């Protein structure tokens, strides 16, 4: 166990190092002057470029530059934004990250129970009608790009059905745009979170439910299930007490994977719905050529993902003593 | 030796084809992919308006397609707000998505499998170091890496006509290669580890064959089935990625007839005016993505059964 944890933490730090080196050096190894690129390319004046070179310490050696950049990142000094006047990268990123986390939370609350239920049902009825129907449903949804499902939800569900008399009389209404104030409270934001969260759910649904289905089918074939059934234990008890308990253990890993998927999948969904999250901030930063902001967002995202993966692996190892990860 | 390889390839092809036919959904996927491939290859001949930016005097014409009467009419998918024929643009758009996704897949499969074969055969610290770096790279989400790469490369300015400028023009191709080479390398490596313990590899080593010969003439043929599966999977991801990047505005530039771009250009307020200008390219993306998935499912099933 200790051995596994040590190896896992080592890998975490190594991965973090490689990712940060990648993000750092992307700006440095590419041909061209990084200071000029950051200052905005052709339109930049020589003074601006000199100022940025000074500020970033570009006159130092590469390893020294990397070290000071990494230290600044860990201290939370992520520089000033060029794209959004008067703001500091850190404040901007924290505000948008909170919004993205809210969206991710609603998406997980919708998708995890739903897809677990679907997966368990499909697994218990392997190759029978419910299983086939669920597979068809989830497969046809999963292969669609997020922006196609998102636009479908906006144009068909929010605009067309939402305006029908039936929907109006039921008081059922989804806003077609999620472009809310970036600093709105959770309660204010909630109405506009449902639809993007549902779009994310549709994408995750197939993945989680397929894994759950496979887990249930595998557990059902084990000897202990047959033994329990032959001992005369009610089938219902066998399923609830034994099969599901074992089959649902991998779900922890799945949720962690979903978190890292959510971090990138939400980029497209936030953009489609105009939601002020980290993903739409990234797109805006790239469009407005604010490369320091892009770097900071990339680092924050990678940090979140690596922590999610690490905690999932550790939690899984703690909960399942059989896991022998050498 | 060569005849044997050809025979084996033919047998594998027949087996794949037969397996595709046994599963109607994969057969359907393959047929649809073939259909889109024909559109991609002969789009200029098939489109009523070979120039995607031909503008007719009638903007915002509703689709004239009549499925009941099997008639296309003058503008089967209507015209967009600039009077461009959506039907022609959808047909012409197949070319760019196939070219970028296909070429990107080809590059990453060739380079990735060379790297993976080398790592797997070499073993030792070379394998350990490259393997760990690959694991670390794979922890970064693909879309994030793609966006950051594109964001940076687009900001560089190069002298027109230089090789860097040519690279910047094909930045998506570069992105796909960077993203998928590690993935393919990992698959090729794990298969190589299994193959290299076989007797025929040992025999070649005893014969004193060069490393190059052993890797490419002895090991590669046995690795090809898993590479084919991986290639079809990569192709489906690449199509997904190209469409998404096009939609986000980081792919083809207007006025190219790129499907993702067309969807983006016609959303929002324009959707109320010309819903068909968004719906048909979106439908094309959806059908192509599902078809490629079904096809690659079929290929995977056939190869696993054959192995």
Coordinates of C-alpha atoms in Angstrom, one line a residue:
Chain A
X1 CA 0.0 0.0 0.0
X2 CA 2.7 2.5 1.1
X3 CA 4.7 1.4 -1.9
X4 CA 1.7 2.1 -4.2
X5 CA 1.1 5.5 -2.7
X6 CA 4.7 6.5 -3.0
X7 CA 4.8 5.5 -6.7
X8 CA 1.5 7.3 -7.3
X9 CA 2.7 10.5 -5.8
X10 CA 6.0 10.3 -7.6
X11 CA 4.1 9.9 -10.9
X12 CA 1.9 12.9 -9.9
X13 CA 4.9 15.1 -9.5
X14 CA 6.6 13.9 -12.6
X15 CA 3.4 14.4 -14.6
X16 CA 3.0 17.9 -13.2
X17 CA 6.6 18.7 -14.1
X18 CA 6.2 17.4 -17.7
X19 CA 2.9 19.3 -18.2
X20 CA 4.3 22.5 -16.8
X21 CA 7.4 22.2 -18.9
X22 CA 5.2 21.6 -22.0
X23 CA 3.1 24.7 -21.2
X24 CA 6.1 26.8 -20.5
X25 CA 8.2 25.8 -23.4
X26 CA 5.5 25.9 -26.0
X27 CA 6.0 29.7 -25.9
X28 CA 9.8 29.4 -25.9
X29 CA 10.8 26.8 -28.4
X30 CA 8.5 27.9 -31.1
X31 CA 10.3 30.2 -33.6
X32 CA 9.8 33.9 -33.0
X33 CA 10.3 36.3 -30.1
X34 CA 8.1 35.3 -27.1
X35 CA 8.0 38.9 -25.9
X36 CA 6.8 40.1 -29.3
X37 CA 4.2 37.4 -29.4
X38 CA 2.9 38.3 -25.9
X39 CA 2.9 42.0 -26.7
X40 CA 0.6 41.2 -29.6
X41 CA 2.8 40.4 -32.7
X42 CA 3.2 42.9 -35.5
X43 CA 1.4 45.8 -33.8
X44 CA 3.6 45.9 -30.7
X45 CA 6.0 48.8 -30.3
X46 CA 9.6 48.2 -29.4
X47 CA 9.1 49.7 -25.9
X48 CA 6.2 47.4 -25.1
X49 CA 8.4 44.4 -26.2
X50 CA 11.3 45.6 -24.1
X51 CA 9.0 46.1 -21.1
X52 CA 7.6 42.6 -21.4
X53 CA 11.1 41.1 -21.8
X54 CA 12.1 42.8 -18.6
X55 CA 9.0 41.8 -16.8
X56 CA 9.2 38.1 -17.8
X57 CA 13.0 38.0 -17.2
X58 CA 13.6 36.8 -20.7
X59 CA 17.2 37.8 -20.5
X60 CA 17.9 35.1 -18.0
X61 CA 18.8 31.5 -18.9
X62 CA 16.0 29.1 -19.9
X63 CA 16.1 27.0 -16.7
X64 CA 16.2 30.1 -14.5
X65 CA 13.2 31.5 -16.5
X66 CA 11.3 28.2 -16.0
X67 CA 12.0 28.2 -12.2
X68 CA 10.9 31.8 -11.7
X69 CA 7.8 31.2 -13.8
X70 CA 6.9 28.1 -11.8
X71 CA 7.5 29.9 -8.5
X72 CA 5.3 32.7 -9.6
X73 CA 2.6 30.3 -10.6
X74 CA 2.7 28.5 -7.2
X75 CA 2.6 31.8 -5.4
X76 CA -0.5 32.8 -7.3
X77 CA 1.3 35.6 -9.2
X78 CA -0.1 35.0 -12.7
X79 CA 0.4 38.5 -14.1
X80 CA -2.0 41.1 -15.5
X81 CA -4.3 40.4 -18.3
X82 CA -3.9 42.3 -21.6
X83 CA -7.3 41.2 -23.0
X84 CA -9.5 42.3 -20.1
X85 CA -8.4 45.8 -19.1
X86 CA -7.9 46.5 -15.4
X87 CA -8.2 42.9 -14.3
X88 CA -5.6 40.6 -12.8
X89 CA -5.3 37.1 -14.3
X90 CA -5.7 35.4 -10.9
X91 CA -9.0 37.2 -10.0
X92 CA -10.4 36.5 -13.5
X93 CA -9.5 32.9 -13.4
X94 CA -10.8 32.3 -9.9
X95 CA -14.1 33.9 -10.7
X96 CA -14.5 31.9 -13.9
X97 CA -13.3 28.7 -12.3
X98 CA -16.0 29.0 -9.6
X99 CA -18.6 29.3 -12.4
X100 CA -17.3 26.3 -14.2
X101 CA -17.2 24.3 -11.0
X102 CA -20.9 25.2 -10.5
X103 CA -21.8 24.0 -14.0
X104 CA -19.7 20.8 -13.5
X105 CA -21.4 20.2 -10.2
X106 CA -24.9 20.4 -11.7
X107 CA -23.7 18.2 -14.6
X108 CA -22.4 15.6 -12.3
X109 CA -25.5 15.6 -10.1
X110 CA -27.6 15.0 -13.2
X111 CA -25.4 12.6 -15.0
X112 CA -24.0 10.3 -12.3
X113 CA -27.2 8.9 -10.9
X114 CA -28.9 8.8 -14.3
X115 CA -26.1 6.9 -16.0
X116 CA -25.5 4.6 -13.0
X117 CA -29.2 3.7 -13.1
X118 CA -29.2 3.1 -16.8
X119 CA -25.9 1.1 -16.6
X120 CA -27.2 -1.1 -13.8
X121 CA -30.5 -1.8 -15.7
X122 CA -28.6 -2.6 -18.9
X123 CA -26.3 -4.9 -17.1
X124 CA -29.0 -6.8 -15.3
X125 CA -30.9 -7.3 -18.6
X126 CA -27.8 -8.1 -20.7
X127 CA -28.8 -8.4 -24.3
X128 CA -32.5 -8.2 -23.6
X129 CA -34.8 -5.4 -24.7
X130 CA -34.0 -2.8 -22.0
X131 CA -30.2 -3.3 -22.6
X132 CA -30.6 -2.9 -26.4
X133 CA -32.8 0.3 -26.0
X134 CA -30.3 1.8 -23.5
X135 CA -27.3 1.0 -25.8
X136 CA -29.1 2.5 -28.8
X137 CA -30.0 5.7 -26.8
X138 CA -26.6 6.2 -25.3
X139 CA -24.6 5.3 -28.4
X140 CA -26.5 7.7 -30.6
X141 CA -25.9 10.5 -28.2
X142 CA -22.3 9.9 -27.3
X143 CA -20.9 10.1 -30.8
X144 CA -22.2 13.6 -31.4
X145 CA -19.9 16.5 -30.8
X146 CA -20.8 18.7 -27.8
X147 CA -21.7 21.6 -30.0
X148 CA -24.2 19.6 -32.0
X149 CA -26.1 18.4 -28.9
X150 CA -25.8 21.9 -27.3
X151 CA -27.3 23.6 -30.4
X152 CA -30.0 21.0 -30.6
X153 CA -30.9 21.7 -26.9
X154 CA -30.9 25.5 -27.5
X155 CA -32.8 25.6 -30.8
X156 CA -35.2 22.7 -30.3
X157 CA -35.7 22.4 -26.5
X158 CA -35.3 26.0 -25.4
X159 CA -36.6 27.9 -28.4
X160 CA -39.1 25.6 -30.2
X161 CA -40.6 23.4 -27.5
X162 CA -40.1 26.0 -24.7
X163 CA -42.4 28.4 -26.6
X164 CA -45.1 25.9 -27.3
X165 CA -48.4 26.3 -25.5
X166 CA -48.0 23.1 -23.7
X167 CA -44.6 24.0 -22.2
X168 CA -45.9 27.5 -21.3
X169 CA -48.9 26.2 -19.5
X170 CA -46.7 23.8 -17.6
X171 CA -44.5 26.6 -16.6
X172 CA -41.6 24.7 -18.1
X173 CA -39.0 27.1 -19.4
X174 CA -35.3 27.0 -20.1
X175 CA -33.4 30.1 -21.1
X176 CA -31.8 29.6 -24.5
X177 CA -28.7 31.5 -23.5
X178 CA -26.6 31.1 -20.4
X179 CA -24.8 34.4 -20.8
X180 CA -25.2 35.5 -17.2
X181 CA -23.2 38.0 -15.2
X182 CA -19.9 36.4 -14.4
X183 CA -20.2 37.4 -10.7
X184 CA -23.8 36.2 -10.2
X185 CA -24.6 34.1 -7.2
X186 CA -25.3 30.4 -7.5
X187 CA -29.0 30.9 -7.0
X188 CA -29.2 33.6 -9.7
X189 CA -27.2 31.4 -12.0
X190 CA -29.1 28.1 -11.5
X191 CA -31.9 28.6 -14.0
X192 CA -29.3 29.1 -16.8
X193 CA -27.2 26.1 -15.7
X194 CA -29.7 23.4 -16.4
X195 CA -29.5 23.3 -20.1
X196 CA -25.7 23.3 -20.5
X197 CA -25.4 20.8 -17.6
X198 CA -27.9 18.6 -19.5
X199 CA -25.7 18.9 -22.7
X200 CA -22.7 17.7 -20.7
X201 CA -24.8 14.9 -19.2
X202 CA -25.7 13.6 -22.6
X203 CA -22.1 13.4 -23.5
X204 CA -21.1 11.6 -20.3
X205 CA -24.1 9.4 -20.1
X206 CA -22.9 6.7 -22.6
X207 CA -19.5 6.5 -21.1
X208 CA -20.4 6.0 -17.5
X209 CA -23.4 3.7 -18.2
X210 CA -21.3 1.5 -20.5
X211 CA -18.7 1.0 -17.8
X212 CA -21.3 0.4 -15.2
X213 CA -23.0 -2.2 -17.4
X214 CA -19.7 -4.0 -18.0
X215 CA -19.0 -4.0 -14.2
X216 CA -22.4 -5.5 -13.4
X217 CA -22.2 -8.1 -16.1
X218 CA -18.7 -9.2 -14.9
X219 CA -19.8 -9.4 -11.2
X220 CA -23.0 -11.4 -12.1
X221 CA -20.7 -14.1 -13.6
X222 CA -18.7 -14.6 -10.4
X223 CA -18.9 -17.8 -8.4
X224 CA -20.0 -16.1 -5.2
X225 CA -23.2 -14.9 -7.0
X226 CA -24.0 -18.5 -7.9
X227 CA -23.2 -19.7 -4.4
X228 CA -25.4 -17.0 -2.8
X229 CA -28.2 -17.8 -5.2
X230 CA -27.9 -21.6 -4.5
X231 CA -27.9 -20.9 -0.8
X232 CA -31.4 -19.6 -1.2
X233 CA -30.7 -15.9 -0.6
X234 CA -33.3 -13.8 -2.3
X235 CA -32.1 -12.6 -5.7
X236 CA -32.9 -9.0 -4.8
X237 CA -30.6 -9.3 -1.8
X238 CA -27.8 -10.8 -3.9
X239 CA -28.0 -7.9 -6.3
X240 CA -28.2 -5.1 -3.8
X241 CA -25.9 -6.4 -1.1
X242 CA -23.2 -8.1 -3.2
X243 CA -23.3 -7.4 -6.9
X244 CA -23.9 -3.7 -6.9
X245 CA -21.5 -3.1 -4.1
X246 CA -18.7 -4.6 -6.0
X247 CA -19.7 -3.5 -9.4
X248 CA -20.0 0.2 -8.5
X249 CA -16.6 0.5 -7.0
X250 CA -14.9 1.5 -10.3
X251 CA -17.4 4.4 -10.4
X252 CA -15.1 6.4 -8.3
X253 CA -12.5 6.3 -11.0
X254 CA -15.2 7.0 -13.6
X255 CA -16.2 10.2 -11.7
X256 CA -12.6 11.3 -11.6
X257 CA -12.3 10.7 -15.4
X258 CA -15.5 12.6 -15.9
X259 CA -14.0 15.5 -14.0
X260 CA -11.1 15.7 -16.3
X261 CA -13.4 15.2 -19.3
X262 CA -15.6 18.0 -17.9
X263 CA -12.7 20.4 -17.7
X264 CA -12.2 20.2 -21.5
X265 CA -15.6 19.2 -22.6
X266 CA -17.1 22.3 -20.9
X267 CA -14.9 24.5 -23.1
X268 CA -17.2 23.8 -26.1
X269 CA -20.4 23.7 -24.0
X270 CA -19.7 27.0 -22.3
X271 CA -18.9 28.6 -25.7
X272 CA -22.1 27.3 -27.2
X273 CA -24.3 28.6 -24.4
X274 CA -22.3 31.8 -23.8
X275 CA -21.7 30.8 -20.2
X276 CA -19.0 32.8 -18.4
X277 CA -16.8 29.9 -17.3
X278 CA -13.1 29.1 -17.5
X279 CA -13.6 27.5 -20.9
X280 CA -15.1 30.5 -22.6
X281 CA -12.4 32.6 -20.9
X282 CA -9.8 30.4 -22.5
X283 CA -11.3 30.9 -25.9
X284 CA -11.5 34.7 -25.4
X285 CA -7.9 34.8 -24.2
X286 CA -6.8 32.9 -27.3
X287 CA -8.9 35.1 -29.6
X288 CA -7.5 38.3 -28.0
X289 CA -3.9 37.0 -28.0
X290 CA -3.4 37.1 -24.3
X291 CA -0.9 34.4 -24.0
X292 CA 0.0 34.9 -20.3
X293 CA -3.7 34.3 -19.5
X294 CA -3.7 31.3 -21.8
X295 CA -0.7 29.9 -19.9
X296 CA -2.3 30.5 -16.5
X297 CA -5.6 28.9 -17.5
X298 CA -3.8 25.9 -18.9
X299 CA -1.8 25.4 -15.7
X300 CA -4.9 25.7 -13.5
X301 CA -6.8 23.2 -15.7
X302 CA -3.9 20.7 -15.6
X303 CA -3.6 21.1 -11.8
X304 CA -7.3 20.3 -11.3
X305 CA -7.1 17.3 -13.6
X306 CA -4.0 15.8 -12.0
X307 CA -5.4 16.3 -8.5
X308 CA -8.7 14.6 -9.6
X309 CA -6.9 11.7 -11.0
X310 CA -4.6 11.4 -8.0
X311 CA -7.4 11.4 -5.5
X312 CA -9.4 8.9 -7.5
X313 CA -6.6 6.5 -7.6
X314 CA -5.8 6.9 -3.9
X315 CA -9.5 6.6 -2.9
X316 CA -9.9 3.5 -5.1
X317 CA -6.9 1.9 -3.5
X318 CA -8.1 2.6 0.0
X319 CA -11.6 1.3 -0.6
X320 CA -10.5 -1.8 -2.4
X321 CA -7.8 -3.7 -0.6
X322 CA -7.6 -6.2 -3.4
X323 CA -6.1 -3.6 -5.8
X324 CA -2.5 -4.5 -6.1
X325 CA -0.9 -1.7 -7.9
X326 CA 2.8 -2.1 -8.1
Chain B
X1 CA 7.8 -13.9 -48.3
X2 CA 6.1 -11.0 -50.1
X3 CA 3.5 -13.2 -51.6
X4 CA 2.7 -14.6 -48.2
X5 CA 2.3 -11.1 -46.8
X6 CA 0.0 -10.1 -49.6
X7 CA -2.0 -13.3 -49.1
X8 CA -2.3 -12.7 -45.4
X9 CA -3.4 -9.1 -46.0
X10 CA -6.0 -10.3 -48.4
X11 CA -7.3 -12.9 -46.0
X12 CA -7.5 -10.3 -43.2
X13 CA -9.4 -8.0 -45.6
X14 CA -11.9 -10.7 -46.5
X15 CA -12.4 -11.6 -42.8
X16 CA -13.0 -7.9 -42.0
X17 CA -15.4 -7.5 -44.8
X18 CA -17.3 -10.6 -43.8
X19 CA -17.4 -9.5 -40.2
X20 CA -18.7 -6.1 -41.3
X21 CA -21.6 -7.8 -43.2
X22 CA -22.5 -10.0 -40.2
X23 CA -23.2 -6.8 -38.2
X24 CA -25.6 -4.6 -40.1
X25 CA -24.8 -1.5 -38.1
X26 CA -21.1 -1.7 -39.0
X27 CA -22.0 -2.4 -42.6
X28 CA -24.2 0.7 -42.6
X29 CA -21.4 2.7 -41.1
X30 CA -18.9 1.6 -43.7
X31 CA -21.3 2.3 -46.5
X32 CA -21.9 5.8 -45.1
X33 CA -18.2 6.5 -44.7
X34 CA -17.7 5.4 -48.3
X35 CA -20.4 7.7 -49.4
X36 CA -18.8 10.7 -47.7
X37 CA -15.4 9.7 -49.1
X38 CA -16.9 9.8 -52.6
X39 CA -18.3 13.3 -51.8
X40 CA -14.8 14.3 -50.5
X41 CA -13.1 13.0 -53.7
X42 CA -15.5 14.1 -56.3
X43 CA -17.2 17.1 -54.5
X44 CA -16.3 19.5 -57.3
X45 CA -18.0 17.3 -59.9
X46 CA -21.0 16.6 -57.8
X47 CA -21.8 20.0 -56.4
X48 CA -24.2 22.1 -58.5
X49 CA -22.0 25.1 -57.6
X50 CA -18.4 24.0 -57.7
X51 CA -17.4 27.4 -56.2
X52 CA -18.6 27.3 -52.6
X53 CA -18.9 31.1 -52.6
X54 CA -21.1 31.5 -55.6
X55 CA -23.9 33.8 -54.6
X56 CA -27.3 33.6 -56.2
X57 CA -29.7 36.6 -56.1
X58 CA -32.0 34.7 -53.8
X59 CA -30.7 34.8 -50.3
X60 CA -32.5 32.8 -47.5
X61 CA -34.3 30.5 -49.9
X62 CA -35.9 27.6 -48.0
X63 CA -34.8 24.0 -48.9
X64 CA -36.4 22.8 -52.1
X65 CA -35.5 19.2 -51.3
X66 CA -38.7 17.0 -51.6
X67 CA -38.1 13.6 -50.1
X68 CA -41.6 12.4 -51.0
X69 CA -41.2 13.2 -54.7
X70 CA -37.5 12.4 -54.7
X71 CA -36.7 15.8 -56.2
X72 CA -33.7 18.0 -55.4
X73 CA -35.0 21.2 -56.8
X74 CA -32.7 24.2 -57.4
X75 CA -31.4 24.6 -53.8
X76 CA -32.0 21.3 -52.1
X77 CA -30.8 22.6 -48.7
X78 CA -31.7 26.2 -49.4
X79 CA -29.4 29.2 -49.5
X80 CA -27.8 31.0 -46.6
X81 CA -28.1 34.7 -45.8
X82 CA -25.5 35.5 -48.4
X83 CA -27.3 33.5 -51.1
X84 CA -24.8 30.7 -51.1
X85 CA -26.1 27.2 -52.0
X86 CA -26.0 25.2 -48.7
X87 CA -26.2 21.9 -50.6
X88 CA -23.0 22.6 -52.6
X89 CA -21.2 23.9 -49.5
X90 CA -22.0 20.8 -47.5
X91 CA -20.8 18.6 -50.4
X92 CA -17.6 20.6 -50.7
X93 CA -17.0 20.6 -47.0
X94 CA -16.5 16.8 -46.9
X95 CA -13.2 17.3 -48.7
X96 CA -11.5 19.5 -46.0
X97 CA -12.6 17.3 -43.1
X98 CA -11.5 14.1 -44.7
X99 CA -8.2 15.6 -45.8
X100 CA -7.3 17.1 -42.4
X101 CA -8.6 14.2 -40.3
X102 CA -7.3 11.5 -42.7
X103 CA -3.8 13.0 -43.2
X104 CA -3.5 13.8 -39.5
X105 CA -4.4 10.2 -38.7
X106 CA -2.0 8.9 -41.3
X107 CA 0.9 11.0 -40.0
X108 CA 0.3 10.1 -36.3
X109 CA -0.2 6.4 -37.0
X110 CA 3.1 6.2 -39.1
X111 CA 5.2 8.2 -36.7
X112 CA 3.5 6.9 -33.6
X113 CA 3.9 3.2 -34.5
X114 CA 7.5 3.7 -35.5
X115 CA 8.1 5.3 -32.1
X116 CA 6.1 2.5 -30.3
X117 CA 7.9 -0.3 -32.1
X118 CA 11.3 1.2 -31.3
X119 CA 10.3 1.7 -27.6
X120 CA 8.9 -1.8 -27.3
X121 CA 11.7 -3.6 -29.0
X122 CA 14.5 -1.6 -27.3
X123 CA 13.0 -1.8 -23.8
X124 CA 15.2 -0.7 -20.9
X125 CA 15.6 2.9 -19.8
X126 CA 14.8 4.4 -23.3
X127 CA 11.3 2.8 -23.1
X128 CA 10.9 3.8 -19.4
X129 CA 11.7 7.4 -20.0
X130 CA 9.7 7.9 -23.2
X131 CA 6.8 5.9 -21.7
X132 CA 6.6 8.1 -18.6
X133 CA 6.7 11.3 -20.7
X134 CA 3.9 9.9 -22.9
X135 CA 1.8 9.1 -19.8
X136 CA 2.4 12.6 -18.6
X137 CA 1.4 14.2 -21.9
X138 CA -1.7 12.1 -22.1
X139 CA -2.9 13.6 -18.7
X140 CA -3.3 16.9 -20.5
X141 CA -6.8 17.0 -22.1
X142 CA -6.6 16.9 -25.9
X143 CA -8.8 19.9 -26.6
X144 CA -6.9 22.1 -24.1
X145 CA -3.5 21.2 -25.7
X146 CA -5.0 21.8 -29.1
X147 CA -6.3 25.2 -28.2
X148 CA -3.1 26.3 -26.5
X149 CA -1.0 25.1 -29.5
X150 CA -3.3 26.8 -32.0
X151 CA -3.5 30.0 -29.9
X152 CA 0.3 30.3 -29.8
X153 CA 1.1 29.3 -33.3
X154 CA -1.5 31.7 -34.7
X155 CA 0.2 34.6 -33.0
X156 CA 3.5 34.0 -34.5
X157 CA 4.2 35.8 -37.7
X158 CA 6.3 34.3 -40.3
X159 CA 7.7 35.5 -43.6
X160 CA 5.2 34.5 -46.3
X161 CA 6.3 31.4 -48.2
X162 CA 8.7 30.1 -45.5
X163 CA 8.3 26.6 -44.2
X164 CA 7.1 27.9 -40.8
X165 CA 4.3 29.8 -42.5
X166 CA 3.3 26.6 -44.3
X167 CA 3.3 24.8 -40.9
X168 CA 1.2 27.6 -39.4
X169 CA -1.3 27.2 -42.2
X170 CA -1.7 23.5 -41.4
X171 CA -1.7 24.0 -37.7
X172 CA -4.6 21.6 -37.2
X173 CA -2.6 18.8 -38.9
X174 CA 0.3 19.5 -36.6
X175 CA -2.1 19.5 -33.6
X176 CA -3.6 16.1 -34.5
X177 CA -0.2 14.6 -35.0
X178 CA 1.1 16.0 -31.6
X179 CA -2.0 14.7 -29.8
X180 CA -2.2 11.3 -31.3
X181 CA 1.4 10.2 -31.8
X182 CA 1.8 9.4 -28.1
X183 CA -1.5 7.5 -28.1
X184 CA -0.6 5.4 -31.1
X185 CA 2.9 4.8 -29.8
X186 CA 1.5 3.4 -26.5
X187 CA -0.6 0.9 -28.4
X188 CA 2.2 -0.1 -30.8
X189 CA 4.6 -0.5 -27.8
X190 CA 2.4 -2.8 -25.8
X191 CA 1.7 -5.1 -28.8
X192 CA 5.4 -5.1 -29.6
X193 CA 6.3 -6.2 -26.1
X194 CA 4.0 -9.2 -26.7
X195 CA 5.4 -10.1 -30.1
X196 CA 9.1 -9.7 -29.4
X197 CA 9.1 -12.8 -27.2
X198 CA 7.9 -15.0 -30.1
X199 CA 10.3 -17.6 -31.7
X200 CA 10.4 -16.0 -35.1
X201 CA 11.9 -12.8 -33.6
X202 CA 14.4 -14.8 -31.7
X203 CA 15.3 -16.7 -34.9
X204 CA 15.9 -13.4 -36.7
X205 CA 18.1 -12.2 -33.8
X206 CA 20.1 -15.4 -34.0
X207 CA 20.5 -15.0 -37.7
X208 CA 22.1 -11.7 -36.9
X209 CA 19.5 -9.5 -38.7
X210 CA 19.8 -5.8 -38.2
X211 CA 17.5 -4.0 -35.7
X212 CA 15.8 -2.2 -38.5
X213 CA 15.0 -5.5 -40.3
X214 CA 13.7 -7.1 -37.2
X215 CA 11.4 -4.2 -36.2
X216 CA 10.0 -3.6 -39.7
X217 CA 10.0 -7.0 -41.4
X218 CA 9.5 -9.3 -38.4
X219 CA 7.5 -7.4 -35.8
X220 CA 5.6 -4.8 -37.8
X221 CA 3.4 -7.3 -39.7
X222 CA 2.1 -8.8 -36.5
X223 CA 1.4 -5.4 -35.0
X224 CA -0.6 -4.1 -38.0
X225 CA -4.0 -5.5 -36.9
X226 CA -3.9 -3.6 -33.6
X227 CA -2.6 -0.5 -35.5
X228 CA -5.6 -0.7 -37.9
X229 CA -8.0 -0.7 -35.0
X230 CA -6.2 2.2 -33.4
X231 CA -6.1 4.1 -36.7
X232 CA -9.8 3.8 -37.2
X233 CA -10.4 4.9 -33.7
X234 CA -8.0 7.9 -34.1
X235 CA -9.8 8.8 -37.4
X236 CA -13.1 9.1 -35.6
X237 CA -11.6 11.2 -32.8
X238 CA -9.8 13.4 -35.4
X239 CA -13.1 14.1 -37.3
X240 CA -14.7 15.0 -33.9
X241 CA -11.8 17.3 -33.1
X242 CA -11.6 19.0 -36.6
X243 CA -15.4 19.7 -36.4
X244 CA -15.1 21.1 -32.9
X245 CA -12.2 23.3 -33.7
X246 CA -13.9 24.5 -36.8
X247 CA -16.9 25.4 -34.8
X248 CA -14.9 27.2 -32.2
X249 CA -13.4 29.3 -35.0
X250 CA -9.9 27.8 -34.7
X251 CA -10.1 25.7 -37.9
X252 CA -10.7 26.8 -41.4
X253 CA -11.2 30.5 -41.9
X254 CA -14.3 32.0 -43.5
X255 CA -15.5 31.8 -46.2
X256 CA -14.3 28.1 -46.4
X257 CA -17.2 25.6 -46.7
X258 CA -16.1 23.9 -43.4
X259 CA -19.0 22.2 -41.6
X260 CA -18.1 23.3 -38.1
X261 CA -17.5 26.8 -39.3
X262 CA -20.9 26.8 -41.2
X263 CA -22.6 25.7 -38.0
X264 CA -21.0 28.5 -36.1
X265 CA -21.7 31.2 -38.7
X266 CA -25.4 30.4 -38.8
X267 CA -26.2 30.1 -35.1
X268 CA -27.7 32.7 -32.8
X269 CA -29.9 35.2 -34.4
X270 CA -29.3 33.9 -37.9
X271 CA -30.8 30.6 -36.9
X272 CA -34.2 32.2 -36.9
X273 CA -33.7 33.4 -40.4
X274 CA -32.1 30.4 -42.0
X275 CA -32.3 27.3 -39.8
X276 CA -31.4 25.0 -42.7
X277 CA -28.0 26.7 -43.1
X278 CA -27.1 25.4 -39.6
X279 CA -29.1 22.1 -39.6
X280 CA -27.7 20.5 -42.7
X281 CA -24.0 20.9 -41.9
X282 CA -24.7 19.8 -38.3
X283 CA -26.5 16.8 -39.6
X284 CA -23.6 16.0 -41.9
X285 CA -21.2 16.1 -38.9
X286 CA -23.5 14.0 -36.8
X287 CA -24.0 11.3 -39.5
X288 CA -20.3 11.2 -40.4
X289 CA -19.2 10.9 -36.8
X290 CA -21.7 8.1 -36.0
X291 CA -20.8 6.3 -39.3
X292 CA -17.1 6.4 -38.5
X293 CA -17.7 5.1 -35.0
X294 CA -19.8 2.2 -36.3
X295 CA -17.2 1.4 -38.9
X296 CA -14.4 1.4 -36.4
X297 CA -16.5 -0.7 -34.0
X298 CA -16.8 -3.3 -36.8
X299 CA -13.1 -3.2 -37.6
X300 CA -12.2 -3.7 -33.9
X301 CA -14.6 -6.7 -33.7
X302 CA -13.3 -8.3 -36.8
X303 CA -9.6 -7.9 -35.8
X304 CA -10.2 -9.2 -32.3
X305 CA -12.0 -12.2 -33.6
X306 CA -9.3 -12.9 -36.2
X307 CA -6.5 -12.6 -33.6

